[in-house]
Amino acid sequence: MTTEELIILHEDNHVIVVLKPQMVACCPDESGDSNLFDCVKEYIKVTYNKQGNVFLGLVHRLDRPTGGVMVFAKTSKAAARLSEQMKNGGFEKKYYAVLCGTPAKKQATLENYLRKNSVNNTVYVCTQTEEGAKFASLDYEIKEERAGLSLADIKLHTGRTHQIRVQTAAINCPIYGDMRYGGDKAVKGKLALWAYSLRFTHPTTGESLKFIIEPPKDEKPWNLFGF
């Protein structure tokens, strides 16, 4: 990813809000691939002629296959305050997901305990007493149904690894394109999970900021639904 490809939704002295493309890592990892974090740092360095190492704070993450809205902190003060908001539930994160099939309930809260297997980077539903179990909660509402698929509007209450993918698979409605958790209902394609809305309090002004960006509506399976 290059700085020319960077889409900036908002920028001020303390925060920068950008679009994370699908299949681009949000931060450096063991793959060594180009990533959004380094791209934003390079943009700041070049745009403002910064010398030496540029500060950029990573306050939340999106999985590589997931696209959508991300905010980075441009100062250490902003990073600390945004991280505190994340811990205290001050971030409102909403996603669109295209599910294989339709849940029995068109609107519900899903609550599970999840455990991560670090060896194969897979998360699964477990009991509350299992070692490493973490509580996971989300709300979903089915907005449309088309061709055996359904469009879910999801609000996260916790931010666990692969949470939406695992919890929707657990009700037998895995996300379109999820070959890892989809089981026998898996459909090949780009993972249809998109972080479309992010709301948080500005770390210095106290203003409530909200950013919305729709998924690529000309791409399958998003093009089946009425964005």
CSV table of C-alpha atoms in Angstrom, one decimal:
chain,number,residue,atom,x,y,z
A,1,MET,CA,0.0,0.0,0.0
A,2,THR,CA,1.3,3.5,-0.9
A,3,THR,CA,0.5,6.9,0.5
A,4,GLU,CA,-1.2,7.8,-2.8
A,5,GLU,CA,-3.7,5.1,-2.1
A,6,LEU,CA,-4.5,6.3,1.4
A,7,ILE,CA,-8.0,7.6,1.9
A,8,ILE,CA,-8.3,10.1,4.8
A,9,LEU,CA,-11.7,10.7,6.3
A,10,HIS,CA,-10.6,13.2,9.0
A,11,GLU,CA,-7.3,14.6,10.2
A,12,ASP,CA,-6.3,17.1,12.9
A,13,ASN,CA,-3.4,17.6,15.2
A,14,HIS,CA,-4.3,14.7,17.4
A,15,VAL,CA,-6.1,12.0,15.3
A,16,ILE,CA,-6.2,10.7,11.8
A,17,VAL,CA,-9.2,8.6,10.6
A,18,VAL,CA,-8.7,6.5,7.5
A,19,LEU,CA,-10.2,3.8,5.4
A,20,LYS,CA,-8.5,0.4,5.8
A,21,PRO,CA,-8.7,-1.6,2.6
A,22,GLN,CA,-9.5,-5.2,2.7
A,23,MET,CA,-6.6,-7.7,2.6
A,24,VAL,CA,-4.2,-5.0,3.9
A,25,ALA,CA,-2.8,-5.5,7.4
A,26,CYS,CA,-3.6,-2.7,9.9
A,27,CYS,CA,-0.1,-2.9,11.4
A,28,PRO,CA,3.3,-4.6,10.9
A,29,ASP,CA,3.3,-8.4,11.4
A,30,GLU,CA,5.5,-11.3,10.8
A,31,SER,CA,4.7,-11.4,7.1
A,32,GLY,CA,6.6,-8.2,6.4
A,33,ASP,CA,3.8,-7.1,4.0
A,34,SER,CA,2.9,-3.5,3.3
A,35,ASN,CA,0.5,-2.3,6.0
A,36,LEU,CA,-1.8,0.6,6.9
A,37,PHE,CA,0.1,1.8,10.0
A,38,ASP,CA,3.4,2.3,8.1
A,39,CYS,CA,1.6,3.9,5.3
A,40,VAL,CA,0.0,6.5,7.6
A,41,LYS,CA,3.3,7.2,9.3
A,42,GLU,CA,5.0,7.8,5.9
A,43,TYR,CA,2.1,10.1,4.9
A,44,ILE,CA,2.6,12.2,8.0
A,45,LYS,CA,6.4,12.2,7.6
A,46,VAL,CA,6.3,13.4,4.0
A,47,THR,CA,3.3,15.8,4.3
A,48,TYR,CA,4.6,17.7,7.3
A,49,ASN,CA,8.4,17.2,6.6
A,50,LYS,CA,8.9,15.4,9.9
A,51,GLN,CA,12.5,14.5,10.8
A,52,GLY,CA,13.4,11.2,12.5
A,53,ASN,CA,10.8,8.7,13.8
A,54,VAL,CA,7.2,9.8,13.5
A,55,PHE,CA,4.8,9.0,16.4
A,56,LEU,CA,1.7,7.1,15.5
A,57,GLY,CA,-0.5,5.3,18.1
A,58,LEU,CA,-2.4,2.1,17.2
A,59,VAL,CA,-5.5,2.1,19.5
A,60,HIS,CA,-7.6,-0.6,17.8
A,61,ARG,CA,-7.3,-3.2,15.1
A,62,LEU,CA,-9.1,-4.7,12.2
A,63,ASP,CA,-8.3,-8.2,10.8
A,64,ARG,CA,-6.5,-8.3,7.5
A,65,PRO,CA,-9.6,-9.5,5.5
A,66,THR,CA,-11.8,-6.8,7.1
A,67,GLY,CA,-12.1,-3.3,5.6
A,68,GLY,CA,-13.6,-0.1,7.0
A,69,VAL,CA,-12.9,2.8,9.3
A,70,MET,CA,-9.9,3.1,11.6
A,71,VAL,CA,-8.6,5.9,13.8
A,72,PHE,CA,-4.9,6.4,14.7
A,73,ALA,CA,-3.5,8.7,17.3
A,74,LYS,CA,-1.0,11.4,16.2
A,75,THR,CA,0.2,12.3,19.7
A,76,SER,CA,1.0,10.2,22.8
A,77,LYS,CA,-1.7,12.1,24.8
A,78,ALA,CA,-4.3,11.2,22.2
A,79,ALA,CA,-3.2,7.6,22.1
A,80,ALA,CA,-3.5,7.2,25.9
A,81,ARG,CA,-7.0,8.8,26.0
A,82,LEU,CA,-8.3,6.8,23.1
A,83,SER,CA,-6.9,3.6,24.5
A,84,GLU,CA,-8.7,4.4,27.8
A,85,GLN,CA,-11.9,4.9,25.9
A,86,MET,CA,-11.5,1.6,24.2
A,87,LYS,CA,-11.1,-0.1,27.6
A,88,ASN,CA,-14.1,1.7,29.0
A,89,GLY,CA,-16.4,0.9,26.1
A,90,GLY,CA,-16.3,4.5,24.8
A,91,PHE,CA,-15.9,3.4,21.2
A,92,GLU,CA,-19.0,2.5,19.2
A,93,LYS,CA,-18.1,0.1,16.4
A,94,LYS,CA,-20.6,-1.1,13.9
A,95,TYR,CA,-20.1,-3.6,11.1
A,96,TYR,CA,-22.0,-4.9,8.1
A,97,ALA,CA,-21.6,-8.6,7.4
A,98,VAL,CA,-23.2,-10.8,4.7
A,99,LEU,CA,-24.2,-14.1,6.3
A,100,CYS,CA,-24.7,-17.5,4.7
A,101,GLY,CA,-28.4,-18.2,5.5
A,102,THR,CA,-30.6,-16.2,7.9
A,103,PRO,CA,-30.6,-16.5,11.7
A,104,ALA,CA,-33.7,-17.8,13.3
A,105,LYS,CA,-34.1,-14.5,15.1
A,106,LYS,CA,-33.9,-11.4,12.9
A,107,GLN,CA,-32.6,-9.3,15.8
A,108,ALA,CA,-30.7,-10.6,18.9
A,109,THR,CA,-27.8,-10.3,21.2
A,110,LEU,CA,-25.1,-13.0,21.0
A,111,GLU,CA,-23.1,-13.8,24.1
A,112,ASN,CA,-20.4,-16.4,24.2
A,113,TYR,CA,-17.1,-17.2,25.8
A,114,LEU,CA,-14.2,-17.4,23.3
A,115,ARG,CA,-10.8,-18.9,23.5
A,116,LYS,CA,-7.9,-18.4,21.1
A,117,ASN,CA,-5.6,-21.1,19.9
A,118,SER,CA,-2.4,-19.2,19.3
A,119,VAL,CA,-0.7,-22.1,17.5
A,120,ASN,CA,-3.1,-22.0,14.6
A,121,ASN,CA,-4.6,-18.5,15.2
A,122,THR,CA,-8.1,-19.9,15.5
A,123,VAL,CA,-10.8,-18.9,18.0
A,124,TYR,CA,-13.5,-21.1,19.2
A,125,VAL,CA,-16.5,-21.0,21.5
A,126,CYS,CA,-15.8,-22.5,24.9
A,127,THR,CA,-17.2,-22.7,28.5
A,128,GLN,CA,-16.8,-19.8,31.0
A,129,THR,CA,-14.5,-21.9,33.2
A,130,GLU,CA,-12.1,-22.9,30.4
A,131,GLU,CA,-8.6,-21.4,30.8
A,132,GLY,CA,-8.2,-18.3,28.6
A,133,ALA,CA,-11.9,-17.9,28.1
A,134,LYS,CA,-13.0,-14.3,27.3
A,135,PHE,CA,-16.6,-13.0,27.3
A,136,ALA,CA,-17.8,-11.8,23.9
A,137,SER,CA,-21.0,-9.9,23.1
A,138,LEU,CA,-22.6,-8.3,20.1
A,139,ASP,CA,-26.0,-7.2,18.8
A,140,TYR,CA,-27.2,-7.9,15.3
A,141,GLU,CA,-30.1,-7.0,13.1
A,142,ILE,CA,-30.9,-8.5,9.7
A,143,LYS,CA,-31.6,-5.7,7.3
A,144,GLU,CA,-32.1,-7.6,4.0
A,145,GLU,CA,-32.3,-11.2,2.6
A,146,ARG,CA,-31.2,-12.1,-0.9
A,147,ALA,CA,-30.3,-15.3,-2.7
A,148,GLY,CA,-29.8,-17.4,0.4
A,149,LEU,CA,-27.7,-14.6,2.0
A,150,SER,CA,-28.6,-12.0,4.6
A,151,LEU,CA,-27.2,-8.6,5.4
A,152,ALA,CA,-26.5,-8.1,9.1
A,153,ASP,CA,-25.9,-4.8,10.9
A,154,ILE,CA,-23.7,-5.6,13.9
A,155,LYS,CA,-22.8,-3.6,17.0
A,156,LEU,CA,-19.8,-4.9,19.0
A,157,HIS,CA,-19.8,-4.7,22.7
A,158,THR,CA,-16.4,-6.4,23.1
A,159,GLY,CA,-13.5,-6.6,20.7
A,160,ARG,CA,-12.3,-10.2,20.7
A,161,THR,CA,-10.1,-11.7,17.9
A,162,HIS,CA,-12.3,-13.0,15.1
A,163,GLN,CA,-15.3,-12.4,17.3
A,164,ILE,CA,-18.0,-11.7,14.7
A,165,ARG,CA,-16.8,-14.5,12.5
A,166,VAL,CA,-16.9,-17.1,15.3
A,167,GLN,CA,-20.2,-15.9,16.9
A,168,THR,CA,-22.1,-15.9,13.6
A,169,ALA,CA,-20.6,-19.3,12.7
A,170,ALA,CA,-21.8,-20.6,16.0
A,171,ILE,CA,-25.5,-19.8,15.1
A,172,ASN,CA,-24.9,-21.7,11.7
A,173,CYS,CA,-24.8,-18.4,9.7
A,174,PRO,CA,-21.1,-17.9,8.9
A,175,ILE,CA,-19.9,-14.9,7.0
A,176,TYR,CA,-19.7,-15.1,3.2
A,177,GLY,CA,-16.1,-15.8,2.2
A,178,ASP,CA,-15.1,-17.2,5.6
A,179,MET,CA,-13.4,-20.5,4.8
A,180,ARG,CA,-11.8,-20.8,8.2
A,181,TYR,CA,-15.0,-20.8,10.3
A,182,GLY,CA,-17.7,-21.4,7.6
A,183,GLY,CA,-17.6,-25.2,7.8
A,184,ASP,CA,-19.9,-26.9,5.2
A,185,LYS,CA,-21.8,-23.7,4.6
A,186,ALA,CA,-18.6,-21.8,3.6
A,187,VAL,CA,-18.8,-19.8,0.3
A,188,LYS,CA,-15.6,-18.9,-1.5
A,189,GLY,CA,-15.0,-15.2,-2.0
A,190,LYS,CA,-13.7,-12.1,-0.3
A,191,LEU,CA,-14.7,-12.0,3.3
A,192,ALA,CA,-17.9,-9.9,3.5
A,193,LEU,CA,-17.2,-8.1,6.8
A,194,TRP,CA,-16.9,-4.3,6.8
A,195,ALA,CA,-16.4,-1.8,9.7
A,196,TYR,CA,-18.8,0.8,8.4
A,197,SER,CA,-19.2,3.1,11.4
A,198,LEU,CA,-16.9,4.3,14.2
A,199,ARG,CA,-17.9,6.8,16.9
A,200,PHE,CA,-15.6,8.1,19.7
A,201,THR,CA,-14.9,11.2,21.8
A,202,HIS,CA,-12.1,13.4,20.5
A,203,PRO,CA,-9.2,13.0,23.0
A,204,THR,CA,-8.7,16.8,23.5
A,205,THR,CA,-11.8,18.7,22.5
A,206,GLY,CA,-14.3,16.2,24.0
A,207,GLU,CA,-16.4,16.4,20.8
A,208,SER,CA,-18.3,13.3,19.7
A,209,LEU,CA,-17.1,12.2,16.3
A,210,LYS,CA,-18.7,9.7,14.0
A,211,PHE,CA,-17.5,8.4,10.7
A,212,ILE,CA,-19.4,6.2,8.3
A,213,ILE,CA,-18.2,4.6,5.1
A,214,GLU,CA,-20.2,2.0,3.1
A,215,PRO,CA,-18.7,-1.3,1.8
A,216,PRO,CA,-17.7,-1.6,-1.8
A,217,LYS,CA,-21.2,-1.8,-3.1
A,218,ASP,CA,-20.2,-2.8,-6.7
A,219,GLU,CA,-18.4,-5.9,-5.4
A,220,LYS,CA,-20.0,-9.3,-4.7
A,221,PRO,CA,-21.8,-10.0,-2.5
A,222,TRP,CA,-22.4,-6.4,-1.4
A,223,ASN,CA,-23.9,-5.6,-4.8
A,224,LEU,CA,-26.9,-7.9,-3.9
A,225,PHE,CA,-28.1,-5.4,-1.3
A,226,GLY,CA,-29.5,-1.9,-1.4
A,227,PHE,CA,-26.8,0.4,-0.3
